[in-house]
PDB file of C-alpha atoms in Angstrom:
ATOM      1  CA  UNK A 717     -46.707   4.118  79.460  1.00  0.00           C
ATOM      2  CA  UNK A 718     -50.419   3.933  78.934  1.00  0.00           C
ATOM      3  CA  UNK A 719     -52.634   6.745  80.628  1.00  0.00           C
ATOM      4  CA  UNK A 720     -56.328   6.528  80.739  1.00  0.00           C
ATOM      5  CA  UNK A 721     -57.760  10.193  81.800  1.00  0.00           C
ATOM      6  CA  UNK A 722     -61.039   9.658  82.498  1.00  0.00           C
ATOM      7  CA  UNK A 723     -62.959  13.022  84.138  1.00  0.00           C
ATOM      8  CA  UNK A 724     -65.416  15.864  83.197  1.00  0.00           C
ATOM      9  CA  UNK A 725     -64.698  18.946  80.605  1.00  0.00           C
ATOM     10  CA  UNK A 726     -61.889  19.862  82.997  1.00  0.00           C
ATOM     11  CA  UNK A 727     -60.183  16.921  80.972  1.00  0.00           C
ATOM     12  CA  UNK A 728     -59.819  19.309  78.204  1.00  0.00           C
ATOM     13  CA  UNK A 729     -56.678  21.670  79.782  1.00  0.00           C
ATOM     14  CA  UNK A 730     -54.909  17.857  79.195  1.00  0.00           C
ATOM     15  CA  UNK A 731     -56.275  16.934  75.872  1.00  0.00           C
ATOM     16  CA  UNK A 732     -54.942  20.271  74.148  1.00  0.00           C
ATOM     17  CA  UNK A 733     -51.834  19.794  76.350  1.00  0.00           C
ATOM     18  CA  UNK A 734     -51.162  16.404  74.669  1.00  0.00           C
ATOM     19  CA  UNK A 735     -51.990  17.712  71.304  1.00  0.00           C
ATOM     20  CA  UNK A 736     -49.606  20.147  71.545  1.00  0.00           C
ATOM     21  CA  UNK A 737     -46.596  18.353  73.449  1.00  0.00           C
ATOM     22  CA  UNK A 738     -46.913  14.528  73.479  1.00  0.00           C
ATOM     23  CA  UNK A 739     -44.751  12.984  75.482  1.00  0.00           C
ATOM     24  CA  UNK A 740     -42.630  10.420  74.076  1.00  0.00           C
ATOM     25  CA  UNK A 741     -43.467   6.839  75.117  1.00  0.00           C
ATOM     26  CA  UNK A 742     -46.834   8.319  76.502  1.00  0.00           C
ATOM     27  CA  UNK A 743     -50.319   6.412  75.146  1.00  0.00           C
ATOM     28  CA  UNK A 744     -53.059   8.164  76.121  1.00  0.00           C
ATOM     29  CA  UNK A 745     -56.606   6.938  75.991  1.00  0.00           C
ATOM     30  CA  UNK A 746     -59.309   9.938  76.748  1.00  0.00           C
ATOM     31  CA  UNK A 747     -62.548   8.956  78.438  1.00  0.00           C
ATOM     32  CA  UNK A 748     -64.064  12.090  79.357  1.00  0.00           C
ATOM     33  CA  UNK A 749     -67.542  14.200  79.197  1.00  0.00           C
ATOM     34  CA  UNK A 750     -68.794  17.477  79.871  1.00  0.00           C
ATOM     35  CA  UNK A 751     -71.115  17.742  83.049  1.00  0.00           C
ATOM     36  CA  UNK A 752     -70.583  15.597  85.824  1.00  0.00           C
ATOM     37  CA  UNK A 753     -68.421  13.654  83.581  1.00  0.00           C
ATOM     38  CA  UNK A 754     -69.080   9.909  81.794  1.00  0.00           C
ATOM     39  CA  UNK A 755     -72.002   9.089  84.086  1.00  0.00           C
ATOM     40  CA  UNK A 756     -73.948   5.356  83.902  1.00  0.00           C
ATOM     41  CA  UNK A 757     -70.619   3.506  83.243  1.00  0.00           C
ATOM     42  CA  UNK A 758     -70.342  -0.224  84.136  1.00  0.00           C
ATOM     43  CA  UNK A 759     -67.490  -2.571  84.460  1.00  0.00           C
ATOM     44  CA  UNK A 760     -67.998  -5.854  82.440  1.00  0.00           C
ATOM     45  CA  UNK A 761     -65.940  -8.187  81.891  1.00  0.00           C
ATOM     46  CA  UNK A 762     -63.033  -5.918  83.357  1.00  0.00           C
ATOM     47  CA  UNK A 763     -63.955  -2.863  80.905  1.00  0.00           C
ATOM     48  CA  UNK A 764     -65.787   0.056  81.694  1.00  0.00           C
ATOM     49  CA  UNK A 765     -68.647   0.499  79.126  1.00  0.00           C
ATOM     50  CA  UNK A 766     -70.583   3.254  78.551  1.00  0.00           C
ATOM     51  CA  UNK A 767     -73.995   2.070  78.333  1.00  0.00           C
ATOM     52  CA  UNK A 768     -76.528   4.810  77.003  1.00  0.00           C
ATOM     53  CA  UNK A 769     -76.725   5.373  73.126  1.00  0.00           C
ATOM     54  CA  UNK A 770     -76.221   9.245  74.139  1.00  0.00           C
ATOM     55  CA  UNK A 771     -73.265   8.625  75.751  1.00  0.00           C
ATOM     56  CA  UNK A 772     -71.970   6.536  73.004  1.00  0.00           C
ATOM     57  CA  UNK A 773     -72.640   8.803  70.523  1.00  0.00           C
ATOM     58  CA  UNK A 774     -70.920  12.018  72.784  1.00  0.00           C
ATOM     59  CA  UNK A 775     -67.691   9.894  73.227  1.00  0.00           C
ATOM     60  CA  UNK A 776     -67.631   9.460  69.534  1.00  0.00           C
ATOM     61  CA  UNK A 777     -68.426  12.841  68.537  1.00  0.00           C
ATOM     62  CA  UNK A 778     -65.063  13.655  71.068  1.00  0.00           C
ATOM     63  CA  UNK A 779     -63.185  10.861  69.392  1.00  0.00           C
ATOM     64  CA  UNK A 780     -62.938   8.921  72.576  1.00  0.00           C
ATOM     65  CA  UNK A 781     -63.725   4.935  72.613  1.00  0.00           C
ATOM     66  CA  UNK A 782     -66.742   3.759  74.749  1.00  0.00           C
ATOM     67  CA  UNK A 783     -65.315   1.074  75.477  1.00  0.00           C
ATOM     68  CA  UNK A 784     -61.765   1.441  78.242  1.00  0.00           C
ATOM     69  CA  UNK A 785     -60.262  -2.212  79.339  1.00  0.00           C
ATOM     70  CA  UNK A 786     -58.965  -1.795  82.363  1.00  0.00           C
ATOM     71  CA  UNK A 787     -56.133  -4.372  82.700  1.00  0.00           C
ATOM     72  CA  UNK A 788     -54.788  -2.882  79.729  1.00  0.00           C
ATOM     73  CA  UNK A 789     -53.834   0.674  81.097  1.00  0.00           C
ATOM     74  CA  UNK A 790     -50.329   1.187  83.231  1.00  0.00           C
ATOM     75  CA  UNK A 791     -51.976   3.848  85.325  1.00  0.00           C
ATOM     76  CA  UNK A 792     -55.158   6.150  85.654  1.00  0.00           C
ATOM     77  CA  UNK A 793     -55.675  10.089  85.668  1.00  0.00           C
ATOM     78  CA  UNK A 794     -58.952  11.096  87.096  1.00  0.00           C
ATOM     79  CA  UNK A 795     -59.983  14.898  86.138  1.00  0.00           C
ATOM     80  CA  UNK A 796     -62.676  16.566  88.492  1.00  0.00           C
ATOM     81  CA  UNK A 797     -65.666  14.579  89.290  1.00  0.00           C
ATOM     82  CA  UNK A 798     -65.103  15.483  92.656  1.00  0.00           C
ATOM     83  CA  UNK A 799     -65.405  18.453  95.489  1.00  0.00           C
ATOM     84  CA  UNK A 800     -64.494  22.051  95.296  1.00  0.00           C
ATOM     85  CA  UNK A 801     -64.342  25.256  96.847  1.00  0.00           C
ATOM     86  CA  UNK A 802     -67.960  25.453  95.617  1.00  0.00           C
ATOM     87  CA  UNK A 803     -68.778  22.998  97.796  1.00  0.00           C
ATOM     88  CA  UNK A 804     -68.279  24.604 101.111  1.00  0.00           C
ATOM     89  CA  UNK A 805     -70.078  27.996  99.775  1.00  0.00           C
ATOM     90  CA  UNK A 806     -73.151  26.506 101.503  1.00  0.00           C
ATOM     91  CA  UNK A 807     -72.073  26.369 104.539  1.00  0.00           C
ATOM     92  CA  UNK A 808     -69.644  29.433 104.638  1.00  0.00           C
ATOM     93  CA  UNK A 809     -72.800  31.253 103.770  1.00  0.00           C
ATOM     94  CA  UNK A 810     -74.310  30.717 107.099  1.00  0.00           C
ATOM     95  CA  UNK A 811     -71.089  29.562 109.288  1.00  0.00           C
ATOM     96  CA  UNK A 812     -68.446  30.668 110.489  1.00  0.00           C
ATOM     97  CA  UNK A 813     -65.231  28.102 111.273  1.00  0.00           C
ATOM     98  CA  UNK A 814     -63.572  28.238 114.448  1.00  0.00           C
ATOM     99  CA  UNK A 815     -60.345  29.708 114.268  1.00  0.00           C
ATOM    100  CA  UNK A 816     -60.567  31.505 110.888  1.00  0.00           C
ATOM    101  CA  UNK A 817     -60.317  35.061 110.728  1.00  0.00           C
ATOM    102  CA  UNK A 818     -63.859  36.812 110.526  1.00  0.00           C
ATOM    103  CA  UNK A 819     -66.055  40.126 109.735  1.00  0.00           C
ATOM    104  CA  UNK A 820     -67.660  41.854 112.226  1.00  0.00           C
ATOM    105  CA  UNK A 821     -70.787  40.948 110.955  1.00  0.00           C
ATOM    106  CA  UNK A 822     -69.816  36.915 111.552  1.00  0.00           C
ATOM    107  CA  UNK A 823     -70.351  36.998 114.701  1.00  0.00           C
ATOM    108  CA  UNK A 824     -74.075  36.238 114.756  1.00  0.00           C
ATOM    109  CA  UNK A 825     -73.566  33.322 112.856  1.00  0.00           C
ATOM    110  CA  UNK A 826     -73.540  29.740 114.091  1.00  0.00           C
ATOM    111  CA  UNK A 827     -69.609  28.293 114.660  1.00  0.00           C
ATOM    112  CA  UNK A 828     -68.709  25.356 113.278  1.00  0.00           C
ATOM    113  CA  UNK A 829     -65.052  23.452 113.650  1.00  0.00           C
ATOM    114  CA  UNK A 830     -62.603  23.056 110.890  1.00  0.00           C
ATOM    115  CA  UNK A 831     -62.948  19.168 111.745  1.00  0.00           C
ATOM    116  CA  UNK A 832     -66.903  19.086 111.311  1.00  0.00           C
ATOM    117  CA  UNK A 833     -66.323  21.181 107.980  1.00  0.00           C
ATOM    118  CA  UNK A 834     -63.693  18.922 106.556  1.00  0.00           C
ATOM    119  CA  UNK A 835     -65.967  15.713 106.892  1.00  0.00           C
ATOM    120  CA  UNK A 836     -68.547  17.627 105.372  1.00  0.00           C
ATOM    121  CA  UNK A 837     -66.447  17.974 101.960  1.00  0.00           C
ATOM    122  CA  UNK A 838     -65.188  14.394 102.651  1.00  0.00           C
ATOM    123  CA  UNK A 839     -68.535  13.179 102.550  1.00  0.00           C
ATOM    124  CA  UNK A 840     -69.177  15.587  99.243  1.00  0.00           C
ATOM    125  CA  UNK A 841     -65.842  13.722  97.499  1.00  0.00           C
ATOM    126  CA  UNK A 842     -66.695   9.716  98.782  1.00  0.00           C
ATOM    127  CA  UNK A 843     -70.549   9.905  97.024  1.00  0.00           C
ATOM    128  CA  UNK A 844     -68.301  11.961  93.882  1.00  0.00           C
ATOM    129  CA  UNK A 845     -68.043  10.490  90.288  1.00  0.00           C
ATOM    130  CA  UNK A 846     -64.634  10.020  90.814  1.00  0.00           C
ATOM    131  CA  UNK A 847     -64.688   7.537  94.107  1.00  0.00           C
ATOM    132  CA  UNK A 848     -67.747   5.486  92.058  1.00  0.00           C
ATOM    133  CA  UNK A 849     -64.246   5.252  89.117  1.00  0.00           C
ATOM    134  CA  UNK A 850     -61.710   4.308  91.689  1.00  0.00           C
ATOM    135  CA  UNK A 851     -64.374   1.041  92.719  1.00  0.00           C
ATOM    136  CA  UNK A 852     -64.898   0.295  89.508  1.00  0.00           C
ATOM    137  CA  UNK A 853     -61.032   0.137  88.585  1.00  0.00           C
ATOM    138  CA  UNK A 854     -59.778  -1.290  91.522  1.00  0.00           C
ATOM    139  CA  UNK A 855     -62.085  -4.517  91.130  1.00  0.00           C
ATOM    140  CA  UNK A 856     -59.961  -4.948  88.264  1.00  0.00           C
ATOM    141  CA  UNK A 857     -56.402  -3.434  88.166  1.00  0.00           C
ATOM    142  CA  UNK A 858     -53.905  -2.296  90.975  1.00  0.00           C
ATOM    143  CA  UNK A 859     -52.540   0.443  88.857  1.00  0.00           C
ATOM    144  CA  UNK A 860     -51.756   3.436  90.134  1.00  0.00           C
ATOM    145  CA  UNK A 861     -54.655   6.396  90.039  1.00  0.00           C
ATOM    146  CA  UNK A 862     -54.016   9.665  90.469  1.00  0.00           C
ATOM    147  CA  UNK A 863     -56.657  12.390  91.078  1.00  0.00           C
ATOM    148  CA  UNK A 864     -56.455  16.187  89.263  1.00  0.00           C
ATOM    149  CA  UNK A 865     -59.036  18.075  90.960  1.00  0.00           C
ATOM    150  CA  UNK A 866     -61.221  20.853  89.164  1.00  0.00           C
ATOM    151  CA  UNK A 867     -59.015  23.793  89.215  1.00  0.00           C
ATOM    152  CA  UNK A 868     -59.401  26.915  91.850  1.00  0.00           C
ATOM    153  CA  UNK A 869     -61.601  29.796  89.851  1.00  0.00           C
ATOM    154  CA  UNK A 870     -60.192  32.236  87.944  1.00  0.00           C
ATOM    155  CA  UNK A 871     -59.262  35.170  89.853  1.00  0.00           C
ATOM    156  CA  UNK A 872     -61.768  37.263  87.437  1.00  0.00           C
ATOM    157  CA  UNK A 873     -64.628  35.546  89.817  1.00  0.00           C
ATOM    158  CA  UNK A 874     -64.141  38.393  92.234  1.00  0.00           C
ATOM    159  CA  UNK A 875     -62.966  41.283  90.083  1.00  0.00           C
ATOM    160  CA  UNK A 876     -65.326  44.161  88.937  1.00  0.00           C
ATOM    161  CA  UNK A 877     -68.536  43.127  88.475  1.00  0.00           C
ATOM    162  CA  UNK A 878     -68.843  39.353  89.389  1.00  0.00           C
ATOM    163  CA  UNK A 879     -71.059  37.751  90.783  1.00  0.00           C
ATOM    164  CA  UNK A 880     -69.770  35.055  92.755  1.00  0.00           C
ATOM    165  CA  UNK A 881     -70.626  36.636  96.372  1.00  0.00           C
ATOM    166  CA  UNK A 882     -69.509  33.857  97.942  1.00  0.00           C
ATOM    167  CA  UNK A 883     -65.769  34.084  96.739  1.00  0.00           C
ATOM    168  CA  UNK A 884     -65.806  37.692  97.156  1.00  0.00           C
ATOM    169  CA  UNK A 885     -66.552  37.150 100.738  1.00  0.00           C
ATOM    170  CA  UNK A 886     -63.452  34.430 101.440  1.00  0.00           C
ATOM    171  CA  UNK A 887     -61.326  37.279  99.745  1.00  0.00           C
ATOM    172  CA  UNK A 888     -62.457  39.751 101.672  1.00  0.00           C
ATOM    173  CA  UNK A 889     -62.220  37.395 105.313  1.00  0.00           C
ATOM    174  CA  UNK A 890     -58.413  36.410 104.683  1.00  0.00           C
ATOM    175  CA  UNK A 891     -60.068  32.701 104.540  1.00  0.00           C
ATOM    176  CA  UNK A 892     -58.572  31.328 100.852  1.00  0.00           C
ATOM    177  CA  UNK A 893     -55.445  29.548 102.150  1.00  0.00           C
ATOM    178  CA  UNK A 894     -57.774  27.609 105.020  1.00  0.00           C
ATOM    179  CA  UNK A 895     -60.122  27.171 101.997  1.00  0.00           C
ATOM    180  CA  UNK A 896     -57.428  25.483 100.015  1.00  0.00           C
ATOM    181  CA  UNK A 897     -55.654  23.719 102.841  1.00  0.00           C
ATOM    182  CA  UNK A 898     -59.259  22.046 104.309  1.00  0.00           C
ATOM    183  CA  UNK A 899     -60.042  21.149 100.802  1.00  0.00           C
ATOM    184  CA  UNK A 900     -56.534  18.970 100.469  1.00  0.00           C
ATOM    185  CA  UNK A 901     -57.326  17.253 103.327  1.00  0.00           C
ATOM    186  CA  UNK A 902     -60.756  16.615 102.958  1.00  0.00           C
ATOM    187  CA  UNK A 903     -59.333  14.589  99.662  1.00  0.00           C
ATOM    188  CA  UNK A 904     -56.613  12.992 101.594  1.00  0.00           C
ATOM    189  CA  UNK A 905     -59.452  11.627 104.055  1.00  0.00           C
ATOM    190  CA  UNK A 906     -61.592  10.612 100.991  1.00  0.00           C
ATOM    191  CA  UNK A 907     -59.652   8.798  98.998  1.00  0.00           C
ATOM    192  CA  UNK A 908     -56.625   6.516 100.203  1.00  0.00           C
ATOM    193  CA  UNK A 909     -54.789   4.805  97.876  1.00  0.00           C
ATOM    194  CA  UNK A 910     -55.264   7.393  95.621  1.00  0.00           C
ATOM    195  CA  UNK A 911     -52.302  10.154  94.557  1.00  0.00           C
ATOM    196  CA  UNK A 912     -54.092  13.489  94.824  1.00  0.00           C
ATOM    197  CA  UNK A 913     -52.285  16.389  92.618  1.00  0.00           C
ATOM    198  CA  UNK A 914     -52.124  19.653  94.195  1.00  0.00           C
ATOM    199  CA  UNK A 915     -52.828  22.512  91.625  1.00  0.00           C
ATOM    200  CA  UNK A 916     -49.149  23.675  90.665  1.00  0.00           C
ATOM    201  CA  UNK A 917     -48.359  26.704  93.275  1.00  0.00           C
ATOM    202  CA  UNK A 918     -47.300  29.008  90.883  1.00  0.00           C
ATOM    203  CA  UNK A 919     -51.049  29.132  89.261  1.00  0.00           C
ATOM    204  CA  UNK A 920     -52.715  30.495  92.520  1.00  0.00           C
ATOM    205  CA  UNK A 921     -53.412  34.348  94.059  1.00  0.00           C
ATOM    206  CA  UNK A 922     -54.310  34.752  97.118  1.00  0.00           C
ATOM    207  CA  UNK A 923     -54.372  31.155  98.080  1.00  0.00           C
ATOM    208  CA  UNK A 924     -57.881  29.815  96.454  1.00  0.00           C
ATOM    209  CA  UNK A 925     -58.136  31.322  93.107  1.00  0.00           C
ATOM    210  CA  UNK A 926     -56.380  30.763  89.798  1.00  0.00           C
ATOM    211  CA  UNK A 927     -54.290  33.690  88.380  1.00  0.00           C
ATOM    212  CA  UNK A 928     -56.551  34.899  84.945  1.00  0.00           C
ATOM    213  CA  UNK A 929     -53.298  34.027  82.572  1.00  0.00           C
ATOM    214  CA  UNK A 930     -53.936  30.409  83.526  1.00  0.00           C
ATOM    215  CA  UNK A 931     -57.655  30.612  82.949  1.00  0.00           C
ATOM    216  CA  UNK A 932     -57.727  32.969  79.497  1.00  0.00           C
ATOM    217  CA  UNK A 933     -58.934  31.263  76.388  1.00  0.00           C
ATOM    218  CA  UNK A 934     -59.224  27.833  77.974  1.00  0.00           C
ATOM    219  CA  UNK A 935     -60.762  25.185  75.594  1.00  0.00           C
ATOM    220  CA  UNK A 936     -63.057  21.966  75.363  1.00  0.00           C
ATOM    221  CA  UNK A 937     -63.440  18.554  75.026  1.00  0.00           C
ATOM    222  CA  UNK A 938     -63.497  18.773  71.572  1.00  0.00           C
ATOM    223  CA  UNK A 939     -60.679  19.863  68.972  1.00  0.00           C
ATOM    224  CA  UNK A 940     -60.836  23.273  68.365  1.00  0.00           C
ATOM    225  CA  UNK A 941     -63.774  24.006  70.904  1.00  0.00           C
ATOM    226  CA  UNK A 942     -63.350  27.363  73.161  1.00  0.00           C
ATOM    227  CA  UNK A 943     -65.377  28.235  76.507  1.00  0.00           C
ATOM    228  CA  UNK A 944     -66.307  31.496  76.766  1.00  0.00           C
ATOM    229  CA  UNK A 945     -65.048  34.912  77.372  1.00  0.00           C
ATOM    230  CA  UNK A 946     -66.318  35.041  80.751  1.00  0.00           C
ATOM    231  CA  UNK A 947     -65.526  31.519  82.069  1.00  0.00           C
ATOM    232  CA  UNK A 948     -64.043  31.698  85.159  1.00  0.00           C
ATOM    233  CA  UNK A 949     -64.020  27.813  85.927  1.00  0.00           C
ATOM    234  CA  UNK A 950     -61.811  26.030  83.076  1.00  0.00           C
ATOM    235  CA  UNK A 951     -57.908  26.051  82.352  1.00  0.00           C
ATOM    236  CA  UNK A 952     -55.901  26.845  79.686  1.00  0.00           C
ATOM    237  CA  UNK A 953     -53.567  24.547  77.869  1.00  0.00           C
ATOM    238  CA  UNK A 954     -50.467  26.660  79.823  1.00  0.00           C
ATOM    239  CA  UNK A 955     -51.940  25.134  82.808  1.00  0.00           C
ATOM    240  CA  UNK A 956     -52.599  21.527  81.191  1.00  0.00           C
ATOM    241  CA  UNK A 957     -48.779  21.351  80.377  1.00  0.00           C
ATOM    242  CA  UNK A 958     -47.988  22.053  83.969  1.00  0.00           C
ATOM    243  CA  UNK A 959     -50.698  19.609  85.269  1.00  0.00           C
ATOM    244  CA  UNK A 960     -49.407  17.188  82.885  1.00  0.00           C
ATOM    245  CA  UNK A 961     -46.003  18.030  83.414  1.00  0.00           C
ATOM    246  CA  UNK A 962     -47.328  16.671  87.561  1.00  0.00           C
ATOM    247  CA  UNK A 963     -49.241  14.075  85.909  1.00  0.00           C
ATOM    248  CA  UNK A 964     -46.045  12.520  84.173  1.00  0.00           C
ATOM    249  CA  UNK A 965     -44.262  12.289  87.026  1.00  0.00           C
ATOM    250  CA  UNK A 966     -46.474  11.224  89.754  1.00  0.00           C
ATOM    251  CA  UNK A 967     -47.216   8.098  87.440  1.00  0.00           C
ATOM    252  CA  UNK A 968     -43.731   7.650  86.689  1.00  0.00           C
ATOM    253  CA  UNK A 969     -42.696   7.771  90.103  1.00  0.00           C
ATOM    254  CA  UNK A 970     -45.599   5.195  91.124  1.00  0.00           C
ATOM    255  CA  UNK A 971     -44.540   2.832  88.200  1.00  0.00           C
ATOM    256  CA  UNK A 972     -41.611   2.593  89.414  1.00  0.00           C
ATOM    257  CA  UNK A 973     -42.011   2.104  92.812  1.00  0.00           C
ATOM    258  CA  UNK A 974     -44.952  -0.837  92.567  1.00  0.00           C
ATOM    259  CA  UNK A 975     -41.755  -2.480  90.022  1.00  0.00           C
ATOM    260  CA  UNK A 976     -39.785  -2.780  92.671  1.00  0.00           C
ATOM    261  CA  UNK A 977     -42.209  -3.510  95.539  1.00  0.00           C
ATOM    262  CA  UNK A 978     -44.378  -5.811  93.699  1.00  0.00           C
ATOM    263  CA  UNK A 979     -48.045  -7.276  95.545  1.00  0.00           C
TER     264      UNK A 979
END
């Protein structure tokens, strides 16, 4: 079974997962980049190209081609690129949703509905990295895609002395299981056709957040590379073998099924 992963540096829970387990029968082709991800790719001549020298040279330095063909891959594993709970921060900051519980001190701001909200993040996801990927592939291949979003932040983000007000304040409302269930739909509204992977269960506290063991001494792109200490936003390769465990069979499972229901 060939995988192509193609994402951001949230990629790199999967590439140390690989490198420590690979599956048997598994070929995996990496296309990945910190930031946004592999930005200013074209399709050409059904292959997606990078086309900058800088990006080039990046994918090289990573040991990744530059160069993916599309009809060539059984199925596709999109990492990030795509909305989080980040995302509706903004207007959390100044909202407050209709129906969710609330502080006292809520109540002077302006309501908005859980529907309005949703579209909001829907929007955020369709104008993402990761829908301009699904285009690209799909004017080429049928093969299944599947979609690994960014995972939840680490549960550290609201401990002690963080920073991250606007967490702190979802904790402290009751709102992170509304959080995570709006942001599964908003993705399910975004992006049909597409297999969307819910982050494994076991991995979350209090509904929205990772638990730290998860997020501990996560690592990068690159062989060897670390984030730091204090990251609270990338995985650890205990959570890429779970993910990948998913990842495995979600594109088995979709194999199979387009087999015996061929277009």
């Amino acid at each position: 079974m060939r995988l192509c992963f193609i994402g951001n540096s949230h990629t790199g829970m999967l590439v140390q997962a690989l490198r420590e387990s690979a599956p048997q029968g598994v070929e995996a082709t990496f296309f990945a980049h910190p930031g946004r991800g592999p930005e200013g790719v074209r399709l050409r001549n059904g292959q997606l190209r990078a086309t900058t020298r800088e990006m080039k040279r990046s994918l090289a330095r990573l040991g990744m081609p530059d160069v993916v063909d599309v009809a060539a891959q059984d199925a596709f594993v999109l990492v990030g690129m795509t909305a989080t709970v980040f995302s509706l921060l903004p207007m959390l900051q100044t909202h407050r949703v209709f129906g969710w519980s609330a502080d006292v001190a809520d109540v002077e701001r302006a309501l908005v509905s859980e529907t309005a909200l949703e579209a909001e993040v829907a929007q955020v996801i369709a104008t993402g990295l990761a829908v301009e990927f699904i285009t690209k592939i799909r004017r080429v291949s049928a093969a299944p895609i599947l979609l690994v979003a960014q995972p939840a932040p680490s549960e550290e983000a609201v401990g002690g002395k963080a920073r991250h007000v606007g967490l702190r304040r979802i904790l402290r409302r009751g709102q992170g299981a509304a959080v995570q269930a709006l942001l599964a739909r908003a993705h399910a509204r975004a992006l049909s056709g597409v297999t969307v992977l819910a982050q494994p269960e076991e991995t979350l506290v209090h509904g929205y957040l990772s638990a730290a063991r998860y997020m501990r001494g996560a690592g990068r792109l690159n062989p060897g590379g670390r984030q730091p200490e204090d990251d609270i936003l990338h995985a650890n390769v205990e959570y890429g073998a779970l993910v990948l465990d998913q990842v495995l069979s979600a594109a088995r499972k979709s194999l199979a099924e387009s087999m015996a229901n061929p277009v």
